[in-house]
PDB file of C-alpha atoms in Angstrom:
ATOM      1  CA  MET A   1       0.000   0.000   0.000  1.00  0.00           C
ATOM      2  CA  PRO A   2       2.459   2.700  -1.162  1.00  0.00           C
ATOM      3  CA  LEU A   3       2.175   6.213   0.230  1.00  0.00           C
ATOM      4  CA  ALA A   4       2.334   7.641  -3.287  1.00  0.00           C
ATOM      5  CA  TRP A   5      -0.963   5.890  -4.079  1.00  0.00           C
ATOM      6  CA  ILE A   6      -2.543   7.346  -0.953  1.00  0.00           C
ATOM      7  CA  ARG A   7      -1.347  10.856  -1.830  1.00  0.00           C
ATOM      8  CA  ARG A   8      -2.728  10.477  -5.340  1.00  0.00           C
ATOM      9  CA  LEU A   9      -6.172   9.619  -4.012  1.00  0.00           C
ATOM     10  CA  LEU A  10      -6.073  12.342  -1.400  1.00  0.00           C
ATOM     11  CA  ARG A  11      -4.908  15.049  -3.815  1.00  0.00           C
ATOM     12  CA  PRO A  12      -8.310  15.950  -5.349  1.00  0.00           C
ATOM     13  CA  ALA A  13      -9.529  17.045  -1.914  1.00  0.00           C
ATOM     14  CA  ARG A  14     -12.371  19.156  -3.280  1.00  0.00           C
ATOM     15  CA  THR A  15     -13.992  16.407  -5.340  1.00  0.00           C
ATOM     16  CA  PRO A  16     -17.594  15.936  -4.166  1.00  0.00           C
ATOM     17  CA  ILE A  17     -18.800  12.491  -3.113  1.00  0.00           C
ATOM     18  CA  ARG A  18     -22.094  11.734  -4.837  1.00  0.00           C
ATOM     19  CA  THR A  19     -21.946   8.029  -5.711  1.00  0.00           C
ATOM     20  CA  PRO A  20     -21.123   4.792  -3.883  1.00  0.00           C
ATOM     21  CA  ARG A  21     -17.964   4.446  -5.997  1.00  0.00           C
ATOM     22  CA  GLU A  22     -16.766   7.911  -5.008  1.00  0.00           C
ATOM     23  CA  LEU A  23     -17.517   7.089  -1.378  1.00  0.00           C
ATOM     24  CA  ALA A  24     -15.507   3.854  -1.669  1.00  0.00           C
ATOM     25  CA  ASP A  25     -12.517   5.711  -3.135  1.00  0.00           C
ATOM     26  CA  PHE A  26     -12.682   8.324  -0.379  1.00  0.00           C
ATOM     27  CA  MET A  27     -12.992   5.726   2.372  1.00  0.00           C
ATOM     28  CA  ALA A  28     -10.089   3.687   0.978  1.00  0.00           C
ATOM     29  CA  ALA A  29      -7.761   6.677   0.871  1.00  0.00           C
ATOM     30  CA  GLN A  30      -8.715   7.925   4.324  1.00  0.00           C
ATOM     31  CA  ALA A  31      -8.477   4.489   5.950  1.00  0.00           C
ATOM     32  CA  ALA A  32      -5.051   3.944   4.389  1.00  0.00           C
ATOM     33  CA  PHE A  33      -3.836   7.321   5.634  1.00  0.00           C
ATOM     34  CA  VAL A  34      -5.159   6.919   9.191  1.00  0.00           C
ATOM     35  CA  SER A  35      -3.998   3.331   9.638  1.00  0.00           C
ATOM     36  CA  GLN A  36      -0.509   3.933   8.274  1.00  0.00           C
ATOM     37  CA  LYS A  37       0.026   7.159  10.187  1.00  0.00           C
ATOM     38  CA  ALA A  38      -1.174   5.679  13.483  1.00  0.00           C
ATOM     39  CA  THR A  39       0.936   2.539  13.168  1.00  0.00           C
ATOM     40  CA  ILE A  40       4.094   4.050  11.702  1.00  0.00           C
ATOM     41  CA  ASP A  41       4.120   6.996  14.132  1.00  0.00           C
ATOM     42  CA  TYR A  42       3.875   4.594  17.071  1.00  0.00           C
ATOM     43  CA  LEU A  43       6.507   2.196  15.733  1.00  0.00           C
ATOM     44  CA  ARG A  44       8.957   4.975  14.911  1.00  0.00           C
ATOM     45  CA  ALA A  45       8.532   6.419  18.390  1.00  0.00           C
ATOM     46  CA  ARG A  46       9.151   3.058  20.041  1.00  0.00           C
ATOM     47  CA  ALA A  47      12.017   1.959  17.774  1.00  0.00           C
ATOM     48  CA  GLY A  48      13.820   5.283  17.988  1.00  0.00           C
ATOM     49  CA  LEU A  49      17.245   5.175  16.367  1.00  0.00           C
ATOM     50  CA  ALA A  50      16.833   1.465  15.636  1.00  0.00           C
ATOM     51  CA  TRP A  51      14.016   2.130  13.138  1.00  0.00           C
ATOM     52  CA  ALA A  52      16.181   2.162  10.005  1.00  0.00           C
ATOM     53  CA  ARG A  53      17.943  -1.056  11.025  1.00  0.00           C
ATOM     54  CA  LEU A  54      14.676  -2.780  11.944  1.00  0.00           C
ATOM     55  CA  PHE A  55      13.117  -1.799   8.629  1.00  0.00           C
ATOM     56  CA  GLU A  56      15.890  -3.660   6.810  1.00  0.00           C
ATOM     57  CA  GLU A  57      15.155  -6.967   8.584  1.00  0.00           C
ATOM     58  CA  PRO A  58      12.932  -9.298   6.521  1.00  0.00           C
ATOM     59  CA  ASP A  59      11.089 -10.704   9.550  1.00  0.00           C
ATOM     60  CA  PHE A  60      10.240  -7.237  10.819  1.00  0.00           C
ATOM     61  CA  ARG A  61       9.101  -6.063   7.405  1.00  0.00           C
ATOM     62  CA  ALA A  62       6.876  -9.122   7.013  1.00  0.00           C
ATOM     63  CA  ALA A  63       5.336  -8.479  10.440  1.00  0.00           C
ATOM     64  CA  LEU A  64       4.915  -4.804   9.588  1.00  0.00           C
ATOM     65  CA  ASP A  65       3.210  -5.667   6.305  1.00  0.00           C
ATOM     66  CA  TYR A  66       0.770  -7.925   8.144  1.00  0.00           C
ATOM     67  CA  CYS A  67       0.094  -5.185  10.698  1.00  0.00           C
ATOM     68  CA  ARG A  68      -0.483  -2.501   8.074  1.00  0.00           C
ATOM     69  CA  TRP A  69      -3.006  -4.565   6.117  1.00  0.00           C
ATOM     70  CA  GLU A  70      -4.957  -5.593   9.190  1.00  0.00           C
ATOM     71  CA  ALA A  71      -4.872  -2.009  10.460  1.00  0.00           C
ATOM     72  CA  TYR A  72      -6.198  -0.782   7.118  1.00  0.00           C
ATOM     73  CA  ALA A  73      -9.137  -3.196   7.262  1.00  0.00           C
ATOM     74  CA  ALA A  74      -9.935  -2.312  10.878  1.00  0.00           C
ATOM     75  CA  VAL A  75      -9.845   1.437  10.261  1.00  0.00           C
ATOM     76  CA  LEU A  76     -11.870   1.033   7.059  1.00  0.00           C
ATOM     77  CA  GLN A  77     -14.675  -0.401   9.184  1.00  0.00           C
ATOM     78  CA  ASP A  78     -14.431   2.644  11.456  1.00  0.00           C
ATOM     79  CA  VAL A  79     -14.715   4.928   8.435  1.00  0.00           C
ATOM     80  CA  ALA A  80     -17.809   2.954   7.404  1.00  0.00           C
ATOM     81  CA  GLU A  81     -19.309   3.732  10.807  1.00  0.00           C
ATOM     82  CA  LEU A  82     -18.507   7.418  10.262  1.00  0.00           C
ATOM     83  CA  ALA A  83     -20.331   7.224   6.929  1.00  0.00           C
ATOM     84  CA  ALA A  84     -23.293   5.618   8.684  1.00  0.00           C
ATOM     85  CA  ILE A  85     -23.357   8.454  11.221  1.00  0.00           C
ATOM     86  CA  LEU A  86     -23.274  11.082   8.473  1.00  0.00           C
ATOM     87  CA  LEU A  87     -25.948   9.403   6.364  1.00  0.00           C
ATOM     88  CA  ARG A  88     -28.223   8.793   9.346  1.00  0.00           C
ATOM     89  CA  ARG A  89     -28.004  12.453  10.274  1.00  0.00           C
ATOM     90  CA  GLY A  90     -29.049  13.170   6.687  1.00  0.00           C
ATOM     91  CA  GLY A  91     -32.159  11.022   6.974  1.00  0.00           C
ATOM     92  CA  ALA A  92     -30.907   7.800   5.392  1.00  0.00           C
ATOM     93  CA  PRO A  93     -33.283   4.829   5.671  1.00  0.00           C
ATOM     94  CA  HIS A  94     -31.931   2.243   8.092  1.00  0.00           C
ATOM     95  CA  GLY A  95     -32.970  -0.885   6.188  1.00  0.00           C
ATOM     96  CA  PRO A  96     -30.476  -0.851   3.290  1.00  0.00           C
ATOM     97  CA  LEU A  97     -27.674   0.959   5.152  1.00  0.00           C
ATOM     98  CA  PRO A  98     -25.722  -2.059   6.538  1.00  0.00           C
ATOM     99  CA  ARG A  99     -25.559  -3.854   3.185  1.00  0.00           C
ATOM    100  CA  PHE A 100     -24.854  -0.620   1.324  1.00  0.00           C
ATOM    101  CA  LEU A 101     -21.836   0.225   3.482  1.00  0.00           C
ATOM    102  CA  ALA A 102     -20.612  -3.377   3.421  1.00  0.00           C
ATOM    103  CA  ASP A 103     -20.643  -3.133  -0.385  1.00  0.00           C
ATOM    104  CA  VAL A 104     -18.708   0.139  -0.197  1.00  0.00           C
ATOM    105  CA  VAL A 105     -16.101  -1.478   2.064  1.00  0.00           C
ATOM    106  CA  GLU A 106     -15.861  -4.465  -0.289  1.00  0.00           C
ATOM    107  CA  ALA A 107     -15.231  -2.097  -3.207  1.00  0.00           C
ATOM    108  CA  ALA A 108     -12.596  -0.201  -1.197  1.00  0.00           C
ATOM    109  CA  LEU A 109     -10.789  -3.443  -0.345  1.00  0.00           C
ATOM    110  CA  ALA A 110     -10.910  -4.524  -3.992  1.00  0.00           C
ATOM    111  CA  LEU A 111      -8.748  -1.539  -4.946  1.00  0.00           C
ATOM    112  CA  TYR A 112      -5.727  -3.571  -3.759  1.00  0.00           C
ATOM    113  CA  PRO A 113      -4.589  -7.139  -4.403  1.00  0.00           C
ATOM    114  CA  VAL A 114      -5.435  -9.449  -1.502  1.00  0.00           C
ATOM    115  CA  PRO A 115      -2.329  -9.636   0.745  1.00  0.00           C
ATOM    116  CA  ALA A 116      -0.377 -12.886   0.979  1.00  0.00           C
ATOM    117  CA  HIS A 117      -1.516 -13.748   4.500  1.00  0.00           C
ATOM    118  CA  ARG A 118      -5.224 -13.707   3.544  1.00  0.00           C
ATOM    119  CA  ASP A 119      -7.443 -15.709   1.244  1.00  0.00           C
ATOM    120  CA  ASP A 120      -9.976 -12.885   1.013  1.00  0.00           C
ATOM    121  CA  TRP A 121     -11.611 -10.057   2.973  1.00  0.00           C
ATOM    122  CA  SER A 122     -15.015 -11.689   3.377  1.00  0.00           C
ATOM    123  CA  ASP A 123     -14.855 -11.563   7.186  1.00  0.00           C
ATOM    124  CA  VAL A 124     -14.223  -7.815   7.054  1.00  0.00           C
ATOM    125  CA  VAL A 125     -17.170  -7.264   4.699  1.00  0.00           C
ATOM    126  CA  ARG A 126     -19.471  -9.344   6.902  1.00  0.00           C
ATOM    127  CA  GLY A 127     -18.124  -7.621  10.005  1.00  0.00           C
ATOM    128  CA  THR A 128     -18.865  -4.216   8.500  1.00  0.00           C
ATOM    129  CA  GLU A 129     -22.462  -5.154   7.812  1.00  0.00           C
ATOM    130  CA  GLU A 130     -22.870  -6.393  11.388  1.00  0.00           C
ATOM    131  CA  LEU A 131     -21.098  -3.323  12.831  1.00  0.00           C
ATOM    132  CA  VAL A 132     -23.431  -0.941  11.004  1.00  0.00           C
ATOM    133  CA  ARG A 133     -26.474  -3.033  11.903  1.00  0.00           C
ATOM    134  CA  ARG A 134     -25.567  -2.886  15.607  1.00  0.00           C
ATOM    135  CA  SER A 135     -24.969   0.852  15.386  1.00  0.00           C
ATOM    136  CA  LEU A 136     -28.570   1.298  14.202  1.00  0.00           C
ATOM    137  CA  LEU A 137     -29.905  -0.038  17.508  1.00  0.00           C
ATOM    138  CA  GLY A 138     -29.295   3.341  19.145  1.00  0.00           C
ATOM    139  CA  PRO A 139     -28.598   6.954  18.240  1.00  0.00           C
ATOM    140  CA  PRO A 140     -25.427   7.698  16.263  1.00  0.00           C
ATOM    141  CA  ARG A 141     -22.355   7.658  18.462  1.00  0.00           C
ATOM    142  CA  PRO A 142     -20.360  10.849  19.018  1.00  0.00           C
ATOM    143  CA  VAL A 143     -17.694  10.885  16.321  1.00  0.00           C
ATOM    144  CA  GLY A 144     -14.926  11.205  18.901  1.00  0.00           C
ATOM    145  CA  GLU A 145     -15.780   7.764  20.289  1.00  0.00           C
ATOM    146  CA  VAL A 146     -15.163   5.959  17.002  1.00  0.00           C
ATOM    147  CA  GLY A 147     -11.769   4.259  16.845  1.00  0.00           C
ATOM    148  CA  LEU A 148     -11.581   2.331  20.102  1.00  0.00           C
ATOM    149  CA  ARG A 149     -12.618  -0.909  18.401  1.00  0.00           C
ATOM    150  CA  SER A 150     -10.017  -0.741  15.649  1.00  0.00           C
ATOM    151  CA  ALA A 151      -7.258   0.261  18.065  1.00  0.00           C
ATOM    152  CA  GLY A 152      -8.047  -2.848  20.071  1.00  0.00           C
ATOM    153  CA  ARG A 153      -7.524  -4.946  16.942  1.00  0.00           C
ATOM    154  CA  ILE A 154      -4.412  -3.140  15.724  1.00  0.00           C
ATOM    155  CA  PHE A 155      -2.351  -2.948  18.896  1.00  0.00           C
ATOM    156  CA  PRO A 156      -1.954  -6.732  19.384  1.00  0.00           C
ATOM    157  CA  VAL A 157      -0.494  -7.150  15.869  1.00  0.00           C
ATOM    158  CA  MET A 158       2.081  -4.369  16.192  1.00  0.00           C
ATOM    159  CA  PRO A 159       5.553  -5.818  15.481  1.00  0.00           C
ATOM    160  CA  ILE A 160       7.099  -4.017  18.474  1.00  0.00           C
ATOM    161  CA  TRP A 161       6.176  -4.613  22.100  1.00  0.00           C
ATOM    162  CA  THR A 162       7.316  -2.704  25.185  1.00  0.00           C
ATOM    163  CA  ASN A 163       6.695  -2.997  28.916  1.00  0.00           C
ATOM    164  CA  LEU A 164       4.440   0.084  28.711  1.00  0.00           C
ATOM    165  CA  ALA A 165       1.503  -1.687  27.105  1.00  0.00           C
ATOM    166  CA  ASP A 166      -1.287   0.354  28.715  1.00  0.00           C
ATOM    167  CA  ALA A 167       0.285   3.710  27.874  1.00  0.00           C
ATOM    168  CA  ASP A 168       1.141   2.514  24.379  1.00  0.00           C
ATOM    169  CA  ARG A 169      -2.407   1.338  23.771  1.00  0.00           C
ATOM    170  CA  ASP A 170      -3.691   4.751  24.847  1.00  0.00           C
ATOM    171  CA  PHE A 171      -1.270   6.383  22.398  1.00  0.00           C
ATOM    172  CA  VAL A 172      -2.588   4.296  19.495  1.00  0.00           C
ATOM    173  CA  GLU A 173      -6.242   4.762  20.503  1.00  0.00           C
ATOM    174  CA  ASN A 174      -5.934   8.516  20.847  1.00  0.00           C
ATOM    175  CA  SER A 175      -4.076   8.825  17.554  1.00  0.00           C
ATOM    176  CA  ILE A 176      -6.733   6.892  15.643  1.00  0.00           C
ATOM    177  CA  ARG A 177      -9.632   8.718  17.295  1.00  0.00           C
ATOM    178  CA  PHE A 178      -8.087  12.124  16.587  1.00  0.00           C
ATOM    179  CA  LEU A 179      -7.411  11.279  12.948  1.00  0.00           C
ATOM    180  CA  LEU A 180     -10.921   9.878  12.463  1.00  0.00           C
ATOM    181  CA  VAL A 181     -12.476  13.123  13.663  1.00  0.00           C
ATOM    182  CA  GLY A 182     -10.627  14.812  10.816  1.00  0.00           C
ATOM    183  CA  VAL A 183     -11.892  12.166   8.400  1.00  0.00           C
ATOM    184  CA  TYR A 184     -15.477  12.837   9.461  1.00  0.00           C
ATOM    185  CA  VAL A 185     -15.074  16.594   9.015  1.00  0.00           C
ATOM    186  CA  GLU A 186     -13.724  16.052   5.495  1.00  0.00           C
ATOM    187  CA  MET A 187     -16.419  13.501   4.687  1.00  0.00           C
ATOM    188  CA  GLU A 188     -19.136  15.866   5.895  1.00  0.00           C
ATOM    189  CA  ARG A 189     -17.703  18.732   3.845  1.00  0.00           C
ATOM    190  CA  ARG A 190     -17.371  16.773   0.609  1.00  0.00           C
ATOM    191  CA  THR A 191     -20.331  14.406   0.639  1.00  0.00           C
ATOM    192  CA  ASP A 192     -23.539  15.209  -1.201  1.00  0.00           C
ATOM    193  CA  VAL A 193     -25.600  13.539   1.510  1.00  0.00           C
ATOM    194  CA  PRO A 194     -29.000  14.001  -0.200  1.00  0.00           C
ATOM    195  CA  ALA A 195     -27.642  12.291  -3.339  1.00  0.00           C
ATOM    196  CA  LEU A 196     -26.456   9.245  -1.390  1.00  0.00           C
ATOM    197  CA  VAL A 197     -29.640   9.155   0.685  1.00  0.00           C
ATOM    198  CA  ARG A 198     -31.643   9.076  -2.544  1.00  0.00           C
ATOM    199  CA  ARG A 199     -29.527   6.138  -3.721  1.00  0.00           C
ATOM    200  CA  LEU A 200     -30.265   4.345  -0.465  1.00  0.00           C
ATOM    201  CA  GLY A 201     -33.969   5.043  -0.810  1.00  0.00           C
ATOM    202  CA  GLU A 202     -33.923   3.455  -4.252  1.00  0.00           C
ATOM    203  CA  ALA A 203     -31.837   0.468  -3.134  1.00  0.00           C
ATOM    204  CA  GLU A 204     -33.283  -3.017  -3.391  1.00  0.00           C
ATOM    205  CA  PRO A 205     -31.772  -6.218  -1.991  1.00  0.00           C
ATOM    206  CA  THR A 206     -29.302  -7.775  -4.421  1.00  0.00           C
ATOM    207  CA  ALA A 207     -28.691 -11.466  -5.008  1.00  0.00           C
ATOM    208  CA  GLY A 208     -24.998 -11.531  -4.210  1.00  0.00           C
ATOM    209  CA  GLY A 209     -24.216  -8.463  -6.300  1.00  0.00           C
ATOM    210  CA  ASN A 210     -22.335  -5.401  -5.150  1.00  0.00           C
ATOM    211  CA  SER A 211     -24.343  -2.181  -5.441  1.00  0.00           C
ATOM    212  CA  VAL A 212     -21.135  -0.154  -5.768  1.00  0.00           C
ATOM    213  CA  GLU A 213     -20.013  -2.039  -8.867  1.00  0.00           C
ATOM    214  CA  ALA A 214     -23.486  -1.619 -10.338  1.00  0.00           C
ATOM    215  CA  SER A 215     -23.570   2.132  -9.766  1.00  0.00           C
ATOM    216  CA  PRO A 216     -22.567   4.618 -12.479  1.00  0.00           C
TER     217      PRO A 216
END
């Protein structure tokens, strides 16, 4: 997941989000940015001067690659919850929302080849649908609370451990939560919420198809 690709997707920052495909592209770029920044900032801080040497070791790089992919998937689910919050505030119907956002996440994951340690991302897609469905049982969460779940999944797969686990976990949690607030602000500013809500209102259950791929 090269940083140049992330920068390329982030560069057209004023592009409005009106379609599921545009939402998938936005969510992919933002999840990649947040997950890489949160993990790399933490690892650099903990490795200190040993970072350059560690980065040259094949075992460390393999562990880091695993961590970065799993972090991306976890944060992508958080960004899906942010999208659910935004769309609910815009009057989106609850019924099609879990499947819709699971399709968006599936499309975002499909932008990359499946990493070597995975057969597919089906568990992440299913988990997104369930996450959004559970979120609909109550009012939308405050945006600042989103990120605790993904931090809990990312921290255990970090390739560096210290004897300051509690403080380190707080560092990762706070970093992700802070960055996700910025993602929500940008999503709110760029998204044509009425356009996406209309798409949701027109949505019908699909027989195994992905509504993002079917959208113009």
